[in-house]
PDB file of N, CA and C in Angstrom:
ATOM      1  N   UNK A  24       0.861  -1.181   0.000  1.00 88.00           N
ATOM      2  CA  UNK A  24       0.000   0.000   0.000  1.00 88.00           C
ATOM      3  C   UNK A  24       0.895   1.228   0.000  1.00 88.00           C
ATOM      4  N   UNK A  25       0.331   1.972  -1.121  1.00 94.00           N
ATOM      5  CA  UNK A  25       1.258   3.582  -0.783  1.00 94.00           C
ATOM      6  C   UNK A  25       0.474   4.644  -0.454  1.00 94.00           C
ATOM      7  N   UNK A  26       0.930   5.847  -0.402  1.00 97.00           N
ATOM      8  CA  UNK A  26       0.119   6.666   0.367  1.00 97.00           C
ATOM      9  C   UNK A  26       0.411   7.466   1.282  1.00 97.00           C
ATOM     10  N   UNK A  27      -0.717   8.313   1.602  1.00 98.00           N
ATOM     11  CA  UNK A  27      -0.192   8.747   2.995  1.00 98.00           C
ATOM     12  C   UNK A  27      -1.626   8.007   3.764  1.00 98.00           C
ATOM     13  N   UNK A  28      -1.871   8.184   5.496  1.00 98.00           N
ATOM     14  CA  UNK A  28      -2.750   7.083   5.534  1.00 98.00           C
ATOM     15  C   UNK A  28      -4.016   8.367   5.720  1.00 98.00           C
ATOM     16  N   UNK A  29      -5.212   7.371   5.564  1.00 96.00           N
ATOM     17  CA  UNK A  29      -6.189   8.187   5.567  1.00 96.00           C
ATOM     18  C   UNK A  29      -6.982   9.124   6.609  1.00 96.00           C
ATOM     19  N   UNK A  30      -6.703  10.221   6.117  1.00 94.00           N
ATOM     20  CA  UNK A  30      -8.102  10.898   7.244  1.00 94.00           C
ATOM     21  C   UNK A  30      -9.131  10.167   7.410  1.00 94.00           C
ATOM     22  N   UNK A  31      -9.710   9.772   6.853  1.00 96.00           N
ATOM     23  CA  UNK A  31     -10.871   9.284   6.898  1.00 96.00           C
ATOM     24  C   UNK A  31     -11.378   8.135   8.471  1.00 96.00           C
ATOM     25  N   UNK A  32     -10.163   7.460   8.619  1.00 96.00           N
ATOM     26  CA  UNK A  32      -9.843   6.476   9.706  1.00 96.00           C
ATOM     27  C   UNK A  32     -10.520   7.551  11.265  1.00 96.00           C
ATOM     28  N   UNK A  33     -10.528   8.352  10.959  1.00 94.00           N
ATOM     29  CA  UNK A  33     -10.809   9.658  12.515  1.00 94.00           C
ATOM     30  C   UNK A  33     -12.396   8.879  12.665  1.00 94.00           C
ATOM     31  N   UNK A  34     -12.948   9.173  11.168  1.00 96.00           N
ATOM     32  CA  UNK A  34     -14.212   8.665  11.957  1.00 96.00           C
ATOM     33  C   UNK A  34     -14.800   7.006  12.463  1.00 96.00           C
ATOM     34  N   UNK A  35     -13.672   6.518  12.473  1.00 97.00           N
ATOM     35  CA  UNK A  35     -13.650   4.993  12.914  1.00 97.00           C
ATOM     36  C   UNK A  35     -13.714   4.653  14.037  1.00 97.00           C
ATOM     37  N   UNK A  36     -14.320   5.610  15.358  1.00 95.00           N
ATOM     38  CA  UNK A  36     -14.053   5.742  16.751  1.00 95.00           C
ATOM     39  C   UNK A  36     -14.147   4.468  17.546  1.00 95.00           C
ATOM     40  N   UNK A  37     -14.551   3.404  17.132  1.00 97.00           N
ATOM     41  CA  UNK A  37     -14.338   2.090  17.868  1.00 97.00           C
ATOM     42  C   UNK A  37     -13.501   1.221  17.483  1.00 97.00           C
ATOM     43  N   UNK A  38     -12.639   2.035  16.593  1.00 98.00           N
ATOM     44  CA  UNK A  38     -11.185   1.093  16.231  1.00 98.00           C
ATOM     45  C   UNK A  38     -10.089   1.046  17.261  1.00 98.00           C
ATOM     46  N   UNK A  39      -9.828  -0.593  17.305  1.00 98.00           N
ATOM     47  CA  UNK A  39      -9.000  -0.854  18.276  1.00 98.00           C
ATOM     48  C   UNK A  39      -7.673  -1.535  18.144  1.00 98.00           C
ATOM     49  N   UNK A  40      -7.693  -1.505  16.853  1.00 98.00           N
ATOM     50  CA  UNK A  40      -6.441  -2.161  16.058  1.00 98.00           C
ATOM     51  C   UNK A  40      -6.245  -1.728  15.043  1.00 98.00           C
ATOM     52  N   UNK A  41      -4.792  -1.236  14.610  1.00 98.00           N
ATOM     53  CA  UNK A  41      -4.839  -0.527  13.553  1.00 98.00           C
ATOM     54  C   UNK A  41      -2.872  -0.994  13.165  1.00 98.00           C
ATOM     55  N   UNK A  42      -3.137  -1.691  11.919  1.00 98.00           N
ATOM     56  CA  UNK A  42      -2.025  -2.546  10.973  1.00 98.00           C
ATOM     57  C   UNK A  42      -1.620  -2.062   9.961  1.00 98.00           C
ATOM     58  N   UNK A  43      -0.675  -0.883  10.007  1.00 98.00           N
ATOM     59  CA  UNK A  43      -0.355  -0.392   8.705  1.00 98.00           C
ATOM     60  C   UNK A  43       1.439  -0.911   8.353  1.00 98.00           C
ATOM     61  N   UNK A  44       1.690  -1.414   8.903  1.00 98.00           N
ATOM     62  CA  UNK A  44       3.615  -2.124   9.153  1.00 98.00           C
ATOM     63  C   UNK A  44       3.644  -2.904   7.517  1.00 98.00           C
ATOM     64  N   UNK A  45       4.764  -2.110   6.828  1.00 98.00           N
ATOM     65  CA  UNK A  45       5.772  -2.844   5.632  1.00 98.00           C
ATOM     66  C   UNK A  45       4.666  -2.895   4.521  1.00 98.00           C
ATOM     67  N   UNK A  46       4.558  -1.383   4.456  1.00 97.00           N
ATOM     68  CA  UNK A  46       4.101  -0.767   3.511  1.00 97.00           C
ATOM     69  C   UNK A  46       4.723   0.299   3.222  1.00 97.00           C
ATOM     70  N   UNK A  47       4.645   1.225   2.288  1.00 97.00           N
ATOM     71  CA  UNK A  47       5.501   2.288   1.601  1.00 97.00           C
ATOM     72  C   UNK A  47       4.430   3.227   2.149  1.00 97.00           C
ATOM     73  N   UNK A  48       3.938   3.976   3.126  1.00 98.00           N
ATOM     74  CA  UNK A  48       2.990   4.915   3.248  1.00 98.00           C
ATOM     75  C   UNK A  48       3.950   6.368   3.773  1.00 98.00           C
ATOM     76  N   UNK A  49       4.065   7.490   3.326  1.00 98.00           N
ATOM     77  CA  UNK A  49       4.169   8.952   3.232  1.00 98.00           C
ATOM     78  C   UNK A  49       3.882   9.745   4.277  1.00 98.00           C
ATOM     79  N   UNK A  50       4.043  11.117   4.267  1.00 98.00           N
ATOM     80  CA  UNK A  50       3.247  12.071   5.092  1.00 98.00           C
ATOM     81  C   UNK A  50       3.597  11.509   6.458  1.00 98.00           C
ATOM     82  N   UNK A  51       2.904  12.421   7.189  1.00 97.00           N
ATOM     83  CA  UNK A  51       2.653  12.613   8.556  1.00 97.00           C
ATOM     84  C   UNK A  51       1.567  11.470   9.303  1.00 97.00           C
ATOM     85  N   UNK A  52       1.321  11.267   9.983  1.00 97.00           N
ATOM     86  CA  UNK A  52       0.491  10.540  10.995  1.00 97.00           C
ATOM     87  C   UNK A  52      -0.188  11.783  11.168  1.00 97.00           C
ATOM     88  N   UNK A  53      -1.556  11.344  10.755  1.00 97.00           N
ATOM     89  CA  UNK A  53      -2.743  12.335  11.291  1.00 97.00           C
ATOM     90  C   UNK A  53      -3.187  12.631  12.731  1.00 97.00           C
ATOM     91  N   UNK A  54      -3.056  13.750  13.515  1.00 96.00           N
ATOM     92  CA  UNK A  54      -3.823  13.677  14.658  1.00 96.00           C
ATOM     93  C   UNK A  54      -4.958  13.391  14.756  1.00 96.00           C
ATOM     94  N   UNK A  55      -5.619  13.015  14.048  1.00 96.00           N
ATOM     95  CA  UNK A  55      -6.643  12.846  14.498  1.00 96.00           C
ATOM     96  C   UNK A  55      -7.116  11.343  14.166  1.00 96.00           C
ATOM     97  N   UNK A  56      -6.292  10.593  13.640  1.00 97.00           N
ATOM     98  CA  UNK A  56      -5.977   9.145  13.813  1.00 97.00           C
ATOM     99  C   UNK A  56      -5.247   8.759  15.473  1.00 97.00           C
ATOM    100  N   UNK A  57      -4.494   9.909  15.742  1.00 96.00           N
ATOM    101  CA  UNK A  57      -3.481   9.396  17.409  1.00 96.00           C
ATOM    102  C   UNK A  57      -4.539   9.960  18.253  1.00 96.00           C
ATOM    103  N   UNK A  58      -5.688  10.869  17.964  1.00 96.00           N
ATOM    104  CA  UNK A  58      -6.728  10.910  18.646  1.00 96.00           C
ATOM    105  C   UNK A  58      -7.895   9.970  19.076  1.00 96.00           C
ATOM    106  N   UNK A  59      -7.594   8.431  18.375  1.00 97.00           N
ATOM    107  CA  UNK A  59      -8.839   7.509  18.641  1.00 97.00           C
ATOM    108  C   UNK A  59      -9.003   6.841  19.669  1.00 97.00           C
ATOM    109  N   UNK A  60     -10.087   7.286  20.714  1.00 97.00           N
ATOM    110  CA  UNK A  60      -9.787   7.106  22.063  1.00 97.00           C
ATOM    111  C   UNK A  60     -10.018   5.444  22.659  1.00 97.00           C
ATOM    112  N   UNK A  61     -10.111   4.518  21.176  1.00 97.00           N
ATOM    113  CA  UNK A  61     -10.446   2.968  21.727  1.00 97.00           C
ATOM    114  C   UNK A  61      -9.472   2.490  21.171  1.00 97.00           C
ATOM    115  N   UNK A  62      -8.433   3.258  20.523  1.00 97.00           N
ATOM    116  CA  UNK A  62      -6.747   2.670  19.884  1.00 97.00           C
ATOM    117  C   UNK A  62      -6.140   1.795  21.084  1.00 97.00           C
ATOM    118  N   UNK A  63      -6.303   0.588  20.830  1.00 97.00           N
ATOM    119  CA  UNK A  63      -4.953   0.270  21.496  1.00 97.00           C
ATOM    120  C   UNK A  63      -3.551  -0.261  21.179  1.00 97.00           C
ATOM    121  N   UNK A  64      -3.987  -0.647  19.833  1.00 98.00           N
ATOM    122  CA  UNK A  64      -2.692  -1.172  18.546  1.00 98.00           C
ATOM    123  C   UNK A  64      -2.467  -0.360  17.244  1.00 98.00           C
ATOM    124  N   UNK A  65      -1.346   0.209  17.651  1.00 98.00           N
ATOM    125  CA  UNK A  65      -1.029   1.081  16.277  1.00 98.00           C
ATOM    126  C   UNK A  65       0.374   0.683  15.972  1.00 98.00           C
ATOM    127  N   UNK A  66       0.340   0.043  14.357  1.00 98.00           N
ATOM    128  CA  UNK A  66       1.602  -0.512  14.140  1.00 98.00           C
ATOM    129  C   UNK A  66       1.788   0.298  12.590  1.00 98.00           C
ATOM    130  N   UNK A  67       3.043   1.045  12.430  1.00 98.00           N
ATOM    131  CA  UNK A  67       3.311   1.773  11.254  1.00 98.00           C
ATOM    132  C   UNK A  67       4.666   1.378  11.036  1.00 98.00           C
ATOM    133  N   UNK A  68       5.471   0.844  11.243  1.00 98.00           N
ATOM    134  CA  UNK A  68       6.903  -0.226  11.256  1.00 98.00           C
ATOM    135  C   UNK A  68       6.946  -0.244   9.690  1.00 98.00           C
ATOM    136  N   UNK A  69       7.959   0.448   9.597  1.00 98.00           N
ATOM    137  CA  UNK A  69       8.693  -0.154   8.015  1.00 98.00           C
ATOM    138  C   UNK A  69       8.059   0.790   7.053  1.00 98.00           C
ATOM    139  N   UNK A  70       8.022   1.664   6.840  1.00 98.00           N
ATOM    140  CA  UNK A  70       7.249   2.440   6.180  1.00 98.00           C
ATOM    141  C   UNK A  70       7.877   3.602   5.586  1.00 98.00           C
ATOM    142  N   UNK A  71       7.631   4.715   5.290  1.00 98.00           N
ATOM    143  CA  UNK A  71       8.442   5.908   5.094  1.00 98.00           C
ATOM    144  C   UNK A  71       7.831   7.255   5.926  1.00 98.00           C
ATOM    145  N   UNK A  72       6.971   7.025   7.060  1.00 98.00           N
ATOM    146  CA  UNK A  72       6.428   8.430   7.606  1.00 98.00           C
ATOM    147  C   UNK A  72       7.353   9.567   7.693  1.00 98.00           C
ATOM    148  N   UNK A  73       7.052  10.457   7.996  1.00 97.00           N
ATOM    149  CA  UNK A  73       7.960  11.585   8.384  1.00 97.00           C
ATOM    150  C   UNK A  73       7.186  12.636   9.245  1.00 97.00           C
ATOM    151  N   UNK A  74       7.822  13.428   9.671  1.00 96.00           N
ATOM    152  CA  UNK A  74       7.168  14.581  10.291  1.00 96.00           C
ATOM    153  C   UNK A  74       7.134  14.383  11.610  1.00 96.00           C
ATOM    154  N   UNK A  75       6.643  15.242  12.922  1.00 95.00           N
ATOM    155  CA  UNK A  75       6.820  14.927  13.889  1.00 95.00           C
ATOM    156  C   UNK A  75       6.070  13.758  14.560  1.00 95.00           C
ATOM    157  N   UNK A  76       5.966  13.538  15.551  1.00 96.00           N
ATOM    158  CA  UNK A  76       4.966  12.110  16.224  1.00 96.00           C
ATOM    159  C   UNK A  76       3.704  13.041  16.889  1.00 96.00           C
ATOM    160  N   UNK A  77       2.313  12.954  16.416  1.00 95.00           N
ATOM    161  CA  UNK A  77       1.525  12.940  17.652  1.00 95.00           C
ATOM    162  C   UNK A  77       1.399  12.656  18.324  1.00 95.00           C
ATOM    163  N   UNK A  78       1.102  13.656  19.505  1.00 95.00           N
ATOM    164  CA  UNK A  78       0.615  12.859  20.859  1.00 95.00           C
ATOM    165  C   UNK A  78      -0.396  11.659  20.680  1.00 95.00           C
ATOM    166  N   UNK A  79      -0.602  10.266  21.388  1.00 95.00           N
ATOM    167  CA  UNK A  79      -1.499   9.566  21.132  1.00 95.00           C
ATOM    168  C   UNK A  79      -2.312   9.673  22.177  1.00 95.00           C
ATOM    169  N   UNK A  80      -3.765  10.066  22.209  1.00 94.00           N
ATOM    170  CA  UNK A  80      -4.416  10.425  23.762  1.00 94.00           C
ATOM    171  C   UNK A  80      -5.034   8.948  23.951  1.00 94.00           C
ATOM    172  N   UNK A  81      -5.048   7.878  23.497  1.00 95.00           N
ATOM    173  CA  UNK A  81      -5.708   7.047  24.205  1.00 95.00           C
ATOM    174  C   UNK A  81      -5.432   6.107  25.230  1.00 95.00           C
ATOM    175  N   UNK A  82      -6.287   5.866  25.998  1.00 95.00           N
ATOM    176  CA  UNK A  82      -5.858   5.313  27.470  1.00 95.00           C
ATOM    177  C   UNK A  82      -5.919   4.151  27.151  1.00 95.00           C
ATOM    178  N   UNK A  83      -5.942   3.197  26.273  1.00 96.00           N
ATOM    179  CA  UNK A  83      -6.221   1.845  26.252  1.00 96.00           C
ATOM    180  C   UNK A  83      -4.823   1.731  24.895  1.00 96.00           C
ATOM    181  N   UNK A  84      -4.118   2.778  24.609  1.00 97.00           N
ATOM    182  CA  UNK A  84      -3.060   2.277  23.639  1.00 97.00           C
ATOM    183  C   UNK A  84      -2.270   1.352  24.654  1.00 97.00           C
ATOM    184  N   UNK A  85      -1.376   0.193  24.308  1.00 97.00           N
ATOM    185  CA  UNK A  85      -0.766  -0.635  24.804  1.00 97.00           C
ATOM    186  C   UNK A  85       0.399  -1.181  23.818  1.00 97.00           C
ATOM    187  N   UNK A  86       0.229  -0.997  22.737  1.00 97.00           N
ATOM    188  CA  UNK A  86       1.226  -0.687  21.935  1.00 97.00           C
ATOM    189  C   UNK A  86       1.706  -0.292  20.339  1.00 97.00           C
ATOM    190  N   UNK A  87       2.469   0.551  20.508  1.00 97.00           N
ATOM    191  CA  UNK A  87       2.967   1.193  19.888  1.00 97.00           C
ATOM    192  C   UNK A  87       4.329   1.464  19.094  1.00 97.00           C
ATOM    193  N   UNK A  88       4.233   1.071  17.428  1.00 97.00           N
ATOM    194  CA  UNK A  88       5.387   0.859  16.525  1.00 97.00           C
ATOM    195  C   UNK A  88       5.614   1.530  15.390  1.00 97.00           C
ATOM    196  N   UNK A  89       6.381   2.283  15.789  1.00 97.00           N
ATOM    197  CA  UNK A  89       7.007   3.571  14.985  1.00 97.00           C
ATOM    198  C   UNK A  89       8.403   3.124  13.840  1.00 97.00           C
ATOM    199  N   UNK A  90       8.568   2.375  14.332  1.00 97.00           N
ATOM    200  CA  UNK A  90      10.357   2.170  13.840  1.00 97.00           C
ATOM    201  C   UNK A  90      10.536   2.032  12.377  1.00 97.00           C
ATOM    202  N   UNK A  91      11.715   2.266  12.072  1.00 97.00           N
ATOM    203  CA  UNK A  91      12.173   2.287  10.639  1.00 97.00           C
ATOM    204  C   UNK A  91      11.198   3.147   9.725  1.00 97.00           C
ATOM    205  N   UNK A  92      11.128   4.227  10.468  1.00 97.00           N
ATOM    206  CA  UNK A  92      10.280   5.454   9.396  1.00 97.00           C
ATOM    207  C   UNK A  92      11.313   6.624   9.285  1.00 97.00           C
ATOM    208  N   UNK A  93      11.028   8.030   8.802  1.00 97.00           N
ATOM    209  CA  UNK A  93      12.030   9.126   8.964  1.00 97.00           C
ATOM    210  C   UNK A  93      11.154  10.120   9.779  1.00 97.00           C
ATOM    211  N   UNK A  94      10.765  10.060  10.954  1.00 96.00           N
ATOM    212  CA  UNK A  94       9.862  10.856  11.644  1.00 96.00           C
ATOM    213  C   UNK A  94      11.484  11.699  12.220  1.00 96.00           C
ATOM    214  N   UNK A  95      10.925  12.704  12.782  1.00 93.00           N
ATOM    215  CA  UNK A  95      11.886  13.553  13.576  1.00 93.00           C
ATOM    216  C   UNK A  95      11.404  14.742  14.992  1.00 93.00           C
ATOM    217  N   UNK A  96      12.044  15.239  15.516  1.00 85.00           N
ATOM    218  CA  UNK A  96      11.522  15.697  16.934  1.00 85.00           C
ATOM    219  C   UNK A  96      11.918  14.602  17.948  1.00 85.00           C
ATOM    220  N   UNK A  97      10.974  15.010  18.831  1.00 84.00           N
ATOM    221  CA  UNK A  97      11.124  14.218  20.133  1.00 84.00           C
ATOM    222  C   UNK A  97       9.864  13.620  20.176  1.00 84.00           C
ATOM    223  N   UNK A  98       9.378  12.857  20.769  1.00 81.00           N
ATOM    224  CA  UNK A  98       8.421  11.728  21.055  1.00 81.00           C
ATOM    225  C   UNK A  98       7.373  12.607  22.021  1.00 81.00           C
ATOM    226  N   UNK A  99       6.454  12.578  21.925  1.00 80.00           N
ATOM    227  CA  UNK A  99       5.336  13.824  23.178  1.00 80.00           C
ATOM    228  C   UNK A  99       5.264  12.313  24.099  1.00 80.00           C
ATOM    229  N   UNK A 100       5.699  12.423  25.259  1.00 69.00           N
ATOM    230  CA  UNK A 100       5.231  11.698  26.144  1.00 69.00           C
ATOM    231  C   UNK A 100       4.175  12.285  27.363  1.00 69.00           C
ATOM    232  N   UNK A 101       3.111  11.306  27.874  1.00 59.00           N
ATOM    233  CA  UNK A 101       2.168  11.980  28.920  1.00 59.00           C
ATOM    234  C   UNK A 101       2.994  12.370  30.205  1.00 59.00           C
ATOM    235  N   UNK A 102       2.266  13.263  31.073  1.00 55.00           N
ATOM    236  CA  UNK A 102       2.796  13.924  31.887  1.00 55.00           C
ATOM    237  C   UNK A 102       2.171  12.631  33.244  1.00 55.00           C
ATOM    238  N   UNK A 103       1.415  11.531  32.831  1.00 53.00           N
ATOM    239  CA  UNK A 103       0.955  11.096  33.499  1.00 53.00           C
ATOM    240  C   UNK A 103       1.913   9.424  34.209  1.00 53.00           C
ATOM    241  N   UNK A 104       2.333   9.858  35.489  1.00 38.00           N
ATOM    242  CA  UNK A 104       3.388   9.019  35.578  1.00 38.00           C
ATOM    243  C   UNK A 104       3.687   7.466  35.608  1.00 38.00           C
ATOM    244  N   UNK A 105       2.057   6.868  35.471  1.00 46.00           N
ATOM    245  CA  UNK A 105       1.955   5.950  35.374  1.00 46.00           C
ATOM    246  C   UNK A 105       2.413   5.477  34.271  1.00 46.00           C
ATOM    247  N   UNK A 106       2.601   6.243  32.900  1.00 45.00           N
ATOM    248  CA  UNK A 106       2.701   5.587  31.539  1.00 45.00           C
ATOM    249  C   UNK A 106       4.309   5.490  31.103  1.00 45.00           C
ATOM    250  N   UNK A 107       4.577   4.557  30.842  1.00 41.00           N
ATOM    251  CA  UNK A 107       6.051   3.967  30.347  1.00 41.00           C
ATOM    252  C   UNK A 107       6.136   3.647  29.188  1.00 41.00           C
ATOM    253  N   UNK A 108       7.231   4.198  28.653  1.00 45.00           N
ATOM    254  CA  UNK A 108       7.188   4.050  27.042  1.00 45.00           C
ATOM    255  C   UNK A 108       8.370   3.359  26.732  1.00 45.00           C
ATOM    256  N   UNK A 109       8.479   2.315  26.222  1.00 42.00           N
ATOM    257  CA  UNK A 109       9.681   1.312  26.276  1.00 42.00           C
ATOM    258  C   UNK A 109       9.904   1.437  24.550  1.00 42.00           C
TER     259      UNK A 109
END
């Protein structure tokens, strides 16, 4: 799949898994995809993203795969001290 990924995914609000890994996909990560508050699997691994990382607000994310993209910045981590980001 190429691309960048879709807006469209925002209005998917009971998505809880989300498989985009070792695909050629573009662009930025939409906020308002790292906004889906029943996300708990977001895998984008192997890809070509770029741009900075959104914050991801959901409380049920559990994990999370960024790697081998060209994103840049720093990572927004919560201020909330329970959450560990390995």
């Amino acid at each position: 799949i190429g691309g960048t990924i879709p807006l469209e995914l925002e209005t998917l609000f009971k998505l809880e898994s989300l498989y985009l890994n070792d695909n050629i996909l573009t662009g930025t990560i939409p906020t308002a995809v790292a906004d889906l508050q029943n996300l708990n699997v977001f895998d984008v691994r192997n890809n070509a993203l770029s741009g900075t990382i959104p914050p991801f607000t959901s409380p049920q994310l559990s994990y999370l795969d960024l790697s081998d993209n060209e994103f840049n910045g720093t990572f927004p981590c919560s201020d909330d001290s329970e959450t560990l980001v390995q």
